[in-house]
XYZ file of C-alpha atoms in Angstrom:
265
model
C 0.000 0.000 0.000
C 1.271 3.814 -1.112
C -1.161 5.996 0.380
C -4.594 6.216 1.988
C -6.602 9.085 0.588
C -9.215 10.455 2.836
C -11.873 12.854 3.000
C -12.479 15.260 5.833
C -15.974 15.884 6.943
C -18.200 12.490 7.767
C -14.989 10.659 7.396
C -12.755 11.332 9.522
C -14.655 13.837 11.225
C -18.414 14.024 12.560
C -21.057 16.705 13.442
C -18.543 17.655 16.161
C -15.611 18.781 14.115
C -13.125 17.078 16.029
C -10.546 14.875 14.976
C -10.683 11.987 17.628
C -7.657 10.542 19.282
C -7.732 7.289 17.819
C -7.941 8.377 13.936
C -4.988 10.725 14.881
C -3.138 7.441 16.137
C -4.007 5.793 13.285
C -3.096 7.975 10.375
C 0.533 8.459 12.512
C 0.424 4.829 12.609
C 0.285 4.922 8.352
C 3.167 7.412 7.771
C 5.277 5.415 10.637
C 4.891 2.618 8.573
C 5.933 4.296 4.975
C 2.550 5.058 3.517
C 1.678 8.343 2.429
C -1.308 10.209 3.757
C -3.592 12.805 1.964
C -6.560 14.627 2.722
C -8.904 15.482 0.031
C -11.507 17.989 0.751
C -13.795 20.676 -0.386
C -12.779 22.623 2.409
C -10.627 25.862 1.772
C -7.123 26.020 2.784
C -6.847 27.835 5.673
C -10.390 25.369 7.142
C -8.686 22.295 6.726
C -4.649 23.067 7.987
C -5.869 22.940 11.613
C -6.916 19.342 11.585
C -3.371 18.610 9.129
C -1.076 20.110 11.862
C -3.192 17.950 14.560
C -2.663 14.581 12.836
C 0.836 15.781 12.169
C 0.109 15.727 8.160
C 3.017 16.802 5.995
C 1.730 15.793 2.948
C 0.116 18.109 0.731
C -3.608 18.698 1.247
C -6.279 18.278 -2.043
C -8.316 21.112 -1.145
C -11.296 22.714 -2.519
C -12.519 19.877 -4.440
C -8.745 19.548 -6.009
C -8.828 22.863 -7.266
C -6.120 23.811 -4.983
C -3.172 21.682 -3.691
C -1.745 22.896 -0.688
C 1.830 22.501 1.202
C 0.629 22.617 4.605
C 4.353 23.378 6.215
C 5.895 25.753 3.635
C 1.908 27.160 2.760
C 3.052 27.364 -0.902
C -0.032 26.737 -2.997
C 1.135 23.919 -5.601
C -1.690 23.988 -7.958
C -4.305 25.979 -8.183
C -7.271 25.388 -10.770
C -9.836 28.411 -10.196
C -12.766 28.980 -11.612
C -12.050 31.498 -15.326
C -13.263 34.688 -14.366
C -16.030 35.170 -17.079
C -17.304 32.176 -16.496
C -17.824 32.534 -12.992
C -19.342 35.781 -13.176
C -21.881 34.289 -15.365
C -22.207 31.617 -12.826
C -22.729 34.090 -10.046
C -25.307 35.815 -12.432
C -26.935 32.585 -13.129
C -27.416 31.924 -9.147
C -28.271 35.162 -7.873
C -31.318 35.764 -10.991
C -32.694 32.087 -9.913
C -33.087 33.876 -6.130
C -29.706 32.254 -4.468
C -26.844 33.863 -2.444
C -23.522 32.422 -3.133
C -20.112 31.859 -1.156
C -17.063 33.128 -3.034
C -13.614 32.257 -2.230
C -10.709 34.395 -3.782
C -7.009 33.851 -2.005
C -8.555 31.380 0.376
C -11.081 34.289 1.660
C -14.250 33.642 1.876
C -16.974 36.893 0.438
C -20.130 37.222 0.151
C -22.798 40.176 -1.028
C -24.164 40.243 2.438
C -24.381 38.208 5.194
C -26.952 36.262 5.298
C -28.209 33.409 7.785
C -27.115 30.802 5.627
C -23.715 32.920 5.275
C -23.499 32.934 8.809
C -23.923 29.326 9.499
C -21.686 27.951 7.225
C -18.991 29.961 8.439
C -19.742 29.185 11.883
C -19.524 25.843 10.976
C -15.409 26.031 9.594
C -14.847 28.983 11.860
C -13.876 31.192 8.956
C -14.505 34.833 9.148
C -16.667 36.828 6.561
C -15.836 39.549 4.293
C -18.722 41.021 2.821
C -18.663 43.038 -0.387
C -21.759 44.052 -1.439
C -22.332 44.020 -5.047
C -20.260 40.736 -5.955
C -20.440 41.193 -10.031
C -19.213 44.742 -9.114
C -16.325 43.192 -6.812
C -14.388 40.498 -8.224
C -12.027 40.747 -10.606
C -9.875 37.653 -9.856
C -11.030 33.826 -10.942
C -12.328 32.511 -8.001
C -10.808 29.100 -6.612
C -14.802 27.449 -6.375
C -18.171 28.902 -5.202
C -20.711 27.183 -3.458
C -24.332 27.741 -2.873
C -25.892 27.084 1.122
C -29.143 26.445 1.011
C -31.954 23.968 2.135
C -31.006 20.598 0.306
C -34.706 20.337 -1.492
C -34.321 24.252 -2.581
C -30.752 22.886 -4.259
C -32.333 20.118 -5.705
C -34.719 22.042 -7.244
C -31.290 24.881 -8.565
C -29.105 22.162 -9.675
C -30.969 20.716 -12.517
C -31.214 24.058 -14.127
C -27.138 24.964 -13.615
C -26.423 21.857 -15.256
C -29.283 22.682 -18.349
C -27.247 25.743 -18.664
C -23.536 25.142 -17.520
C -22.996 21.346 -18.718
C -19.209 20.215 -18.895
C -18.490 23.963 -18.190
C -18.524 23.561 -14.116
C -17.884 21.414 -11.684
C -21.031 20.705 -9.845
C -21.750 18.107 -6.759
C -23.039 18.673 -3.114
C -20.738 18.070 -0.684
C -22.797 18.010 2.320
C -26.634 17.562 1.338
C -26.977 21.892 1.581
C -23.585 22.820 0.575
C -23.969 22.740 -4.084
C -20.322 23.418 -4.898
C -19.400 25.117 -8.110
C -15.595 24.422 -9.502
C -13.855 24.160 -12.896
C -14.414 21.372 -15.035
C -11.372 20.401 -14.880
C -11.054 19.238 -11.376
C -12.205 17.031 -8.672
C -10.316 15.290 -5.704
C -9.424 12.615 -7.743
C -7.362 14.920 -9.962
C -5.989 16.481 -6.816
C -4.767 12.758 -6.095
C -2.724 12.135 -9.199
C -1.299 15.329 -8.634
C -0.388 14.832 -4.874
C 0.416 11.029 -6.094
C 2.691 12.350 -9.556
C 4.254 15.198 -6.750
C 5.207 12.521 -4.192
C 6.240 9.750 -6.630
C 3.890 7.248 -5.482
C 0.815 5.332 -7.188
C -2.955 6.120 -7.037
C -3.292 2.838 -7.778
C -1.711 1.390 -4.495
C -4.008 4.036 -2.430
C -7.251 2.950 -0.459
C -9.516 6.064 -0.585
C -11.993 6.989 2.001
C -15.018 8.756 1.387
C -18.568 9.570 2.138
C -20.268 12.088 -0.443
C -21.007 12.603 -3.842
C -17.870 14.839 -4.313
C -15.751 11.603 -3.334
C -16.982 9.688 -6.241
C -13.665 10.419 -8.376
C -11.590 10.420 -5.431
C -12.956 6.769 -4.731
C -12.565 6.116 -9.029
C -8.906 7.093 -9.053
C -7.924 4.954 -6.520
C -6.811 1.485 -6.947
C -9.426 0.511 -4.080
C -12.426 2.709 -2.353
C -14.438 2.388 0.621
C -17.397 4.702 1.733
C -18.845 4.903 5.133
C -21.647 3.699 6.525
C -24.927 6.091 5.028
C -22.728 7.670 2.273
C -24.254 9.019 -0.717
C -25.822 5.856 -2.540
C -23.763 6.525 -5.688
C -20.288 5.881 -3.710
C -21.956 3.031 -2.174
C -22.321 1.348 -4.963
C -19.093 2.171 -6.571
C -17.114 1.313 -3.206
C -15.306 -1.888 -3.080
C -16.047 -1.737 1.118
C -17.702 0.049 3.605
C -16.902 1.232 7.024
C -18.758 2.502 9.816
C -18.270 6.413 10.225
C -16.357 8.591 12.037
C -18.623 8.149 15.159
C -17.143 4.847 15.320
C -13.540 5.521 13.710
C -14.192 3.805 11.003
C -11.438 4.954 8.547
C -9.421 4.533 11.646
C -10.690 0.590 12.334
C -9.662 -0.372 8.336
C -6.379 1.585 8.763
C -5.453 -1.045 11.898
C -6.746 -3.910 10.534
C -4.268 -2.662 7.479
C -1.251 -2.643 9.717
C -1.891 -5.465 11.328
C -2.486 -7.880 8.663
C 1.014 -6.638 7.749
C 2.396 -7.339 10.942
């Protein structure tokens, strides 16, 4: 085995946020025995290097839904795969006329037009701070790394149908939690972020065991040589998982990582 590939929230971590003793053991248990570690998330940068520098993660982190590739000691941003600036501004066009308020995230900042309740609560929930800009067709004038739309899962059921009518293979576009719609270039996803990370550290995403939950893990779990979902992931990963695990209530990524090592032992 090269690597294990994980995701962040509902794998290794729960409602809580917290990264639980015994999956921190674990993934130090990995590297001390040669394999690689990588987290892929959605998450920005600067959400996701607290819970690196707690496992005592080195390796660069596949954030953003692999549109950025992070060093998490020297910082230095790797790759980065935003979103081409026309295009996003229709995108934010396209979301705003249909009666949505977006998240924007320009040098891992996060903006906004105003802060709204939604706003509010998804920043509480990665303990980001908020800029807000007002206008945000007036503001930007940089590509913007992904955007992502927080609303009531049914109401984004009901918006992504029509993004896809009218953005196709043009966007990126998968929930990552059931009210977070995520918006990224076409040209990424965490499993690209993983044969980068993999081509960068010289190992092979076909010796990596990938760990995942939603429907943003579904190329994650495809680039990998083998892919297991938790317990009550999205049904789509179920089905393409090779094994499942219980979730991060239970340590599960943490139980197959053991069993791992010790069938090697």
């Amino acid at each position: 085995m090269a690597a294990f590939a994980c995701d962040l929230d509902r794998t290794l971590i729960g409602e809580t946020g917290v990264l639980r003793p015994r999956t921190v053991a674990a993934l130090a248990a990995a590297r001390d025995a040669g394999i690689q570690v990588v987290i892929a998330t959605g998450r920005m940068f600067r959400s996701v290097l607290p819970y690196a520098e707690q496992a005592g993660i080195a390796t660069p982190l596949v954030c953003y839904q692999g549109a950025a590739v992070v060093d998490p000691v020297s910082r230095e941003w790797l790759l980065h795969e935003p979103i081409p600036l026309a295009l996003a501004r229709e995108a934010i066009a396209a979301v705003q006329e249909a009666g949505f308020s977006l998240n924007c995230y320009v040098d891992d900042d996060l903006h906004v037009a105003r802060i709204t309740e939604n706003a509010r609560a998804y920043a509480d929930f990665q303990s980001l701070p908020l800029h807000e800009v007002g206008d945000l067709l007036a503001w930007i004038e940089r590509p913007p790394t992904k955007l992502v739309v927080v609303d009531d899962p049914g109401a984004l059921d009901e918006l992504r149908p029509r993004l896809e009518e009218r953005f196709g293979e043009r966007l990126f576009i998968a929930k990552s939690l059931p009210y977070f719609l995520e918006l990224a270039s076409p040209s990424v996803s965490k499993g690209t972020g993983l044969t980068f990370v993999a081509a960068h550290l010289g190992f092979e995403t076909e010796r990596t065991v990938a760990f995942g939950d939603g429907e943003n893990d579904l190329e994650l779990l495809e680039r990998a040589g083998y892919g297991v979902s938790v317990e009550r992931g999205h049904d789509a990963l179920l089905a393409l998982a090779d094994w499942t695990c219980p979730g991060p209530a239970e340590e599960g990524v943490a139980q197959v990582i053991e069993a791992y090592l010790d069938s090697r032992a």
